[in-house]
Amino acid sequence: ASKYNLLKQSRDSLQATYSTIIRRIDELDVSRLSGQGDKVFVVARGEVPQVKSWPRRGRMLLMAILFGGLLAIGACFFLDYMDTTIKGESDVRALLGDAVIGGVPSADEELEEGAQLDDFFALKKPQSHFAEAFRTARTGLAFSSTDKPLRSFVVTSTQPSEGKTLTAINLAIVHAQMGRRTLLVDTDMRKPRLHKVFNGPSDHGISELLAMENAESKIDEMIVPTQIEKLFYLPTGLVPSNPVEMLDSNRFAGLVEQLLKRFELVIFDSPPSMNLVDALVIGKHVDGLVLVIRTFVTPKFAVQQVIRQMLASKVKMLGVILNNVDLPAGGYYSPYYYGRYGHSYYYEEGQRRKDKMALWRSEVTALVMRFLQRWKKNP
């Protein structure tokens, strides 16, 4: 037992000495790394935390929603500012003043599933917003010429595919439905389309009348009746090589006079006016010009150029018809403002406030949707 106790004391002494040496070695390593000598001591060992201190998901989510929403709205307004196309009536008023006589909404929502829009959609569905838009434009045209009754006008656009022919056809239809004997003349001698719409002859028309010395006796033979009562049309005929020279002649002026003797209203469908002067030439021989603008498609500079050309040619501007306008709830082009068969709807003040809120929400939604569509096209 005494020998065992002696060995145990010896082992404890060696163990204490070994622990002291190891601790001193650690202290020397720390001092060498920090360069502070014996003044650096290990106070506490680092422990792995059990709870996350960063990131805080709730706070980061709220910040992402806030700043992400502000950034998205700012980007939408920036893209909307950089977009140089006509977006609505406010842009037209800024360029032309009070010149909007009607806004035609898109008929996609009123089309049956799988159906496509044709030129007689307003005739097939007279109670649609699409049809009411042309009745409103008809009223606007009537008030655009207060000094004398409107007897003739030309319909044009700045660029192709803006709906000028569609607008001319439906304006002729709504005037014929009023009981006015109406003639629709296809003076688009670049790409005539009326004979395809009405499924009529294309081998004779106004080009032949302008080429004749005495065309008065042939006018009635060239005019084609339609299935719509009191609506007639005059096709282009053979496409000439010099359409501007034919239109800017005394024969055309005489032809217009002869047509006005036979009809109460004559509507001319002409080519786009951005790079062609056909509509301006026709405008000198009629009561005025109606400009069709497709929202979010027609550039502002194109409209400005056409207006400058009209002022230089001294052609009277009857008004602008906006095509493919948005129909937000409670908006200016809403069915509540169009009315139905001439009867208007009126709302109480509370309903008006709801309509204004709905209009604001729809405009913001439309702005975001346009941004997403552009981003998909050009990511």
PDB file of C-alpha atoms in Angstrom, residues 55-239:
ATOM      1  CA  PRO A  55     -30.959  36.610 -41.779  1.00  0.00           C
ATOM      2  CA  ARG A  56     -34.348  37.160 -40.203  1.00  0.00           C
ATOM      3  CA  ARG A  57     -36.785  35.788 -42.730  1.00  0.00           C
ATOM      4  CA  GLY A  58     -39.782  37.836 -41.686  1.00  0.00           C
ATOM      5  CA  ARG A  59     -37.936  41.145 -41.819  1.00  0.00           C
ATOM      6  CA  MET A  60     -36.186  40.277 -45.080  1.00  0.00           C
ATOM      7  CA  LEU A  61     -39.511  39.233 -46.641  1.00  0.00           C
ATOM      8  CA  LEU A  62     -41.171  42.526 -45.692  1.00  0.00           C
ATOM      9  CA  MET A  63     -38.211  44.501 -47.020  1.00  0.00           C
ATOM     10  CA  ALA A  64     -38.228  42.509 -50.262  1.00  0.00           C
ATOM     11  CA  ILE A  65     -41.957  43.140 -50.766  1.00  0.00           C
ATOM     12  CA  LEU A  66     -41.608  46.851 -50.022  1.00  0.00           C
ATOM     13  CA  PHE A  67     -38.486  47.664 -52.008  1.00  0.00           C
ATOM     14  CA  GLY A  68     -39.299  45.147 -54.744  1.00  0.00           C
ATOM     15  CA  GLY A  69     -42.739  46.673 -55.231  1.00  0.00           C
ATOM     16  CA  LEU A  70     -41.311  50.201 -55.321  1.00  0.00           C
ATOM     17  CA  LEU A  71     -38.650  49.111 -57.805  1.00  0.00           C
ATOM     18  CA  ALA A  72     -41.209  47.372 -60.031  1.00  0.00           C
ATOM     19  CA  ILE A  73     -43.526  50.390 -60.024  1.00  0.00           C
ATOM     20  CA  GLY A  74     -40.607  52.692 -60.748  1.00  0.00           C
ATOM     21  CA  ALA A  75     -39.461  50.469 -63.623  1.00  0.00           C
ATOM     22  CA  CYS A  76     -42.989  50.386 -65.045  1.00  0.00           C
ATOM     23  CA  PHE A  77     -43.301  54.164 -64.939  1.00  0.00           C
ATOM     24  CA  PHE A  78     -39.844  54.531 -66.462  1.00  0.00           C
ATOM     25  CA  LEU A  79     -40.691  52.180 -69.338  1.00  0.00           C
ATOM     26  CA  ASP A  80     -44.034  53.946 -69.767  1.00  0.00           C
ATOM     27  CA  TYR A  81     -42.198  57.265 -69.946  1.00  0.00           C
ATOM     28  CA  MET A  82     -39.707  55.894 -72.479  1.00  0.00           C
ATOM     29  CA  ASP A  83     -42.518  54.445 -74.616  1.00  0.00           C
ATOM     30  CA  THR A  84     -43.134  56.933 -77.439  1.00  0.00           C
ATOM     31  CA  THR A  85     -46.440  55.468 -78.645  1.00  0.00           C
ATOM     32  CA  ILE A  86     -49.901  56.939 -78.169  1.00  0.00           C
ATOM     33  CA  LYS A  87     -51.397  55.336 -75.056  1.00  0.00           C
ATOM     34  CA  GLY A  88     -54.731  57.086 -74.741  1.00  0.00           C
ATOM     35  CA  GLU A  89     -56.791  60.212 -75.027  1.00  0.00           C
ATOM     36  CA  SER A  90     -54.445  62.239 -72.816  1.00  0.00           C
ATOM     37  CA  ASP A  91     -51.596  61.805 -75.308  1.00  0.00           C
ATOM     38  CA  VAL A  92     -53.824  62.867 -78.198  1.00  0.00           C
ATOM     39  CA  ARG A  93     -55.006  65.925 -76.272  1.00  0.00           C
ATOM     40  CA  ALA A  94     -51.400  66.872 -75.548  1.00  0.00           C
ATOM     41  CA  LEU A  95     -50.561  66.708 -79.263  1.00  0.00           C
ATOM     42  CA  LEU A  96     -53.772  67.893 -80.911  1.00  0.00           C
ATOM     43  CA  GLY A  97     -56.000  69.379 -78.239  1.00  0.00           C
ATOM     44  CA  ASP A  98     -59.655  68.306 -77.999  1.00  0.00           C
ATOM     45  CA  ALA A  99     -59.635  66.172 -81.138  1.00  0.00           C
ATOM     46  CA  VAL A 100     -60.851  62.746 -79.942  1.00  0.00           C
ATOM     47  CA  ILE A 101     -64.321  61.965 -81.283  1.00  0.00           C
ATOM     48  CA  GLY A 102     -64.448  58.321 -80.208  1.00  0.00           C
ATOM     49  CA  GLY A 103     -62.595  55.355 -78.810  1.00  0.00           C
ATOM     50  CA  VAL A 104     -63.056  51.845 -80.160  1.00  0.00           C
ATOM     51  CA  PRO A 105     -62.326  49.114 -77.602  1.00  0.00           C
ATOM     52  CA  SER A 106     -60.936  45.716 -78.421  1.00  0.00           C
ATOM     53  CA  ALA A 107     -63.632  43.176 -79.254  1.00  0.00           C
ATOM     54  CA  ASP A 108     -61.592  40.173 -78.101  1.00  0.00           C
ATOM     55  CA  GLU A 109     -63.527  39.823 -74.842  1.00  0.00           C
ATOM     56  CA  GLU A 110     -66.848  39.889 -76.708  1.00  0.00           C
ATOM     57  CA  LEU A 111     -65.847  37.330 -79.328  1.00  0.00           C
ATOM     58  CA  GLU A 112     -67.074  33.805 -78.992  1.00  0.00           C
ATOM     59  CA  GLU A 113     -64.512  31.165 -78.195  1.00  0.00           C
ATOM     60  CA  GLY A 114     -62.464  30.333 -81.274  1.00  0.00           C
ATOM     61  CA  ALA A 115     -64.015  33.137 -83.362  1.00  0.00           C
ATOM     62  CA  GLN A 116     -62.059  35.864 -85.126  1.00  0.00           C
ATOM     63  CA  LEU A 117     -62.909  39.537 -85.459  1.00  0.00           C
ATOM     64  CA  ASP A 118     -64.333  40.490 -88.857  1.00  0.00           C
ATOM     65  CA  ASP A 119     -65.314  43.855 -90.314  1.00  0.00           C
ATOM     66  CA  PHE A 120     -69.040  43.298 -89.603  1.00  0.00           C
ATOM     67  CA  PHE A 121     -68.747  42.452 -85.904  1.00  0.00           C
ATOM     68  CA  ALA A 122     -70.581  45.653 -84.900  1.00  0.00           C
ATOM     69  CA  LEU A 123     -73.385  44.755 -87.296  1.00  0.00           C
ATOM     70  CA  LYS A 124     -73.675  41.217 -85.959  1.00  0.00           C
ATOM     71  CA  LYS A 125     -73.638  42.338 -82.310  1.00  0.00           C
ATOM     72  CA  PRO A 126     -75.270  45.783 -82.177  1.00  0.00           C
ATOM     73  CA  GLN A 127     -75.409  45.793 -78.372  1.00  0.00           C
ATOM     74  CA  SER A 128     -71.671  45.260 -77.916  1.00  0.00           C
ATOM     75  CA  HIS A 129     -69.281  47.922 -76.659  1.00  0.00           C
ATOM     76  CA  PHE A 130     -67.583  47.713 -80.042  1.00  0.00           C
ATOM     77  CA  ALA A 131     -70.769  48.761 -81.856  1.00  0.00           C
ATOM     78  CA  GLU A 132     -71.574  51.491 -79.329  1.00  0.00           C
ATOM     79  CA  ALA A 133     -68.122  52.982 -79.902  1.00  0.00           C
ATOM     80  CA  PHE A 134     -68.886  53.643 -83.559  1.00  0.00           C
ATOM     81  CA  ARG A 135     -72.252  55.173 -82.696  1.00  0.00           C
ATOM     82  CA  THR A 136     -70.416  57.506 -80.328  1.00  0.00           C
ATOM     83  CA  ALA A 137     -67.929  58.346 -83.094  1.00  0.00           C
ATOM     84  CA  ARG A 138     -70.852  59.042 -85.435  1.00  0.00           C
ATOM     85  CA  THR A 139     -72.214  61.575 -82.948  1.00  0.00           C
ATOM     86  CA  GLY A 140     -68.769  63.115 -82.546  1.00  0.00           C
ATOM     87  CA  LEU A 141     -68.466  63.516 -86.301  1.00  0.00           C
ATOM     88  CA  ALA A 142     -71.836  65.244 -86.437  1.00  0.00           C
ATOM     89  CA  PHE A 143     -70.660  67.846 -83.905  1.00  0.00           C
ATOM     90  CA  SER A 144     -67.246  68.284 -85.577  1.00  0.00           C
ATOM     91  CA  SER A 145     -68.807  70.203 -88.461  1.00  0.00           C
ATOM     92  CA  THR A 146     -71.223  72.780 -87.019  1.00  0.00           C
ATOM     93  CA  ASP A 147     -71.197  75.311 -89.859  1.00  0.00           C
ATOM     94  CA  LYS A 148     -72.680  72.888 -92.416  1.00  0.00           C
ATOM     95  CA  PRO A 149     -73.850  69.255 -92.531  1.00  0.00           C
ATOM     96  CA  LEU A 150     -71.076  66.728 -92.973  1.00  0.00           C
ATOM     97  CA  ARG A 151     -71.360  65.300 -96.488  1.00  0.00           C
ATOM     98  CA  SER A 152     -67.960  63.716 -97.158  1.00  0.00           C
ATOM     99  CA  PHE A 153     -64.741  62.844 -95.350  1.00  0.00           C
ATOM    100  CA  VAL A 154     -61.670  60.650 -95.754  1.00  0.00           C
ATOM    101  CA  VAL A 155     -60.467  58.061 -93.229  1.00  0.00           C
ATOM    102  CA  THR A 156     -56.745  57.446 -92.884  1.00  0.00           C
ATOM    103  CA  SER A 157     -54.072  56.404 -90.390  1.00  0.00           C
ATOM    104  CA  THR A 158     -50.387  57.076 -89.892  1.00  0.00           C
ATOM    105  CA  GLN A 159     -49.158  53.514 -90.507  1.00  0.00           C
ATOM    106  CA  PRO A 160     -50.585  50.250 -91.860  1.00  0.00           C
ATOM    107  CA  SER A 161     -52.521  47.816 -89.645  1.00  0.00           C
ATOM    108  CA  GLU A 162     -54.064  50.478 -87.424  1.00  0.00           C
ATOM    109  CA  GLY A 163     -57.686  49.724 -88.344  1.00  0.00           C
ATOM    110  CA  LYS A 164     -58.523  52.514 -90.798  1.00  0.00           C
ATOM    111  CA  THR A 165     -60.478  50.283 -93.208  1.00  0.00           C
ATOM    112  CA  LEU A 166     -62.337  48.653 -90.320  1.00  0.00           C
ATOM    113  CA  THR A 167     -63.192  52.108 -89.000  1.00  0.00           C
ATOM    114  CA  ALA A 168     -64.328  53.389 -92.408  1.00  0.00           C
ATOM    115  CA  ILE A 169     -66.587  50.354 -92.954  1.00  0.00           C
ATOM    116  CA  ASN A 170     -68.266  50.602 -89.557  1.00  0.00           C
ATOM    117  CA  LEU A 171     -68.693  54.373 -89.787  1.00  0.00           C
ATOM    118  CA  ALA A 172     -70.436  53.832 -93.109  1.00  0.00           C
ATOM    119  CA  ILE A 173     -72.639  51.140 -91.554  1.00  0.00           C
ATOM    120  CA  VAL A 174     -73.764  53.265 -88.574  1.00  0.00           C
ATOM    121  CA  HIS A 175     -74.549  56.219 -90.867  1.00  0.00           C
ATOM    122  CA  ALA A 176     -76.547  53.966 -93.197  1.00  0.00           C
ATOM    123  CA  GLN A 177     -78.450  52.625 -90.185  1.00  0.00           C
ATOM    124  CA  MET A 178     -79.563  56.193 -89.478  1.00  0.00           C
ATOM    125  CA  GLY A 179     -81.291  56.214 -92.851  1.00  0.00           C
ATOM    126  CA  ARG A 180     -78.664  58.217 -94.715  1.00  0.00           C
ATOM    127  CA  ARG A 181     -77.837  57.037 -98.218  1.00  0.00           C
ATOM    128  CA  THR A 182     -74.119  56.303 -97.770  1.00  0.00           C
ATOM    129  CA  LEU A 183     -71.342  55.468-100.226  1.00  0.00           C
ATOM    130  CA  LEU A 184     -68.012  53.949 -99.201  1.00  0.00           C
ATOM    131  CA  VAL A 185     -65.272  54.603-101.753  1.00  0.00           C
ATOM    132  CA  ASP A 186     -62.086  52.533-101.811  1.00  0.00           C
ATOM    133  CA  THR A 187     -59.379  55.047-102.729  1.00  0.00           C
ATOM    134  CA  ASP A 188     -56.595  52.914-101.275  1.00  0.00           C
ATOM    135  CA  MET A 189     -55.007  52.336-104.656  1.00  0.00           C
ATOM    136  CA  ARG A 190     -51.984  50.669-103.069  1.00  0.00           C
ATOM    137  CA  LYS A 191     -53.666  47.762-101.299  1.00  0.00           C
ATOM    138  CA  PRO A 192     -57.453  47.853-101.925  1.00  0.00           C
ATOM    139  CA  ARG A 193     -59.528  45.707 -99.597  1.00  0.00           C
ATOM    140  CA  LEU A 194     -63.198  46.723 -99.772  1.00  0.00           C
ATOM    141  CA  HIS A 195     -64.020  44.325-102.630  1.00  0.00           C
ATOM    142  CA  LYS A 196     -62.745  41.455-100.438  1.00  0.00           C
ATOM    143  CA  VAL A 197     -64.792  42.594 -97.450  1.00  0.00           C
ATOM    144  CA  PHE A 198     -68.038  42.874 -99.421  1.00  0.00           C
ATOM    145  CA  ASN A 199     -67.148  39.950-101.706  1.00  0.00           C
ATOM    146  CA  GLY A 200     -67.754  42.063-104.799  1.00  0.00           C
ATOM    147  CA  PRO A 201     -66.118  42.692-108.175  1.00  0.00           C
ATOM    148  CA  SER A 202     -62.606  44.106-108.388  1.00  0.00           C
ATOM    149  CA  ASP A 203     -62.111  44.504-112.130  1.00  0.00           C
ATOM    150  CA  HIS A 204     -63.724  47.937-112.339  1.00  0.00           C
ATOM    151  CA  GLY A 205     -64.037  50.929-110.051  1.00  0.00           C
ATOM    152  CA  ILE A 206     -62.891  54.451-109.368  1.00  0.00           C
ATOM    153  CA  SER A 207     -59.606  54.079-111.263  1.00  0.00           C
ATOM    154  CA  GLU A 208     -61.570  53.462-114.483  1.00  0.00           C
ATOM    155  CA  LEU A 209     -63.837  56.437-113.787  1.00  0.00           C
ATOM    156  CA  LEU A 210     -60.843  58.728-113.354  1.00  0.00           C
ATOM    157  CA  ALA A 211     -59.320  57.455-116.567  1.00  0.00           C
ATOM    158  CA  MET A 212     -62.448  58.228-118.660  1.00  0.00           C
ATOM    159  CA  GLU A 213     -63.125  61.519-120.365  1.00  0.00           C
ATOM    160  CA  ASN A 214     -66.858  61.393-119.633  1.00  0.00           C
ATOM    161  CA  ALA A 215     -67.346  59.213-116.575  1.00  0.00           C
ATOM    162  CA  GLU A 216     -70.680  60.620-115.390  1.00  0.00           C
ATOM    163  CA  SER A 217     -72.688  58.078-117.379  1.00  0.00           C
ATOM    164  CA  LYS A 218     -70.678  55.157-115.962  1.00  0.00           C
ATOM    165  CA  ILE A 219     -70.861  56.042-112.262  1.00  0.00           C
ATOM    166  CA  ASP A 220     -74.083  54.170-111.554  1.00  0.00           C
ATOM    167  CA  GLU A 221     -72.699  51.055-113.238  1.00  0.00           C
ATOM    168  CA  MET A 222     -69.558  51.060-111.070  1.00  0.00           C
ATOM    169  CA  ILE A 223     -71.358  51.512-107.733  1.00  0.00           C
ATOM    170  CA  VAL A 224     -72.101  48.201-106.000  1.00  0.00           C
ATOM    171  CA  PRO A 225     -74.975  47.785-103.483  1.00  0.00           C
ATOM    172  CA  THR A 226     -74.397  45.844-100.259  1.00  0.00           C
ATOM    173  CA  GLN A 227     -76.578  43.629 -98.120  1.00  0.00           C
ATOM    174  CA  ILE A 228     -76.995  46.581 -95.747  1.00  0.00           C
ATOM    175  CA  GLU A 229     -79.849  48.900 -96.606  1.00  0.00           C
ATOM    176  CA  LYS A 230     -78.792  52.308 -97.995  1.00  0.00           C
ATOM    177  CA  LEU A 231     -75.117  51.349 -97.991  1.00  0.00           C
ATOM    178  CA  PHE A 232     -73.184  51.182-101.259  1.00  0.00           C
ATOM    179  CA  TYR A 233     -69.510  50.979-102.114  1.00  0.00           C
ATOM    180  CA  LEU A 234     -67.289  51.890-105.026  1.00  0.00           C
ATOM    181  CA  PRO A 235     -64.257  49.584-105.433  1.00  0.00           C
ATOM    182  CA  THR A 236     -60.835  50.657-106.583  1.00  0.00           C
ATOM    183  CA  GLY A 237     -60.796  48.617-109.747  1.00  0.00           C
ATOM    184  CA  LEU A 238     -57.511  48.031-111.502  1.00  0.00           C
ATOM    185  CA  VAL A 239     -54.595  49.367-109.445  1.00  0.00           C
TER     186      VAL A 239
END
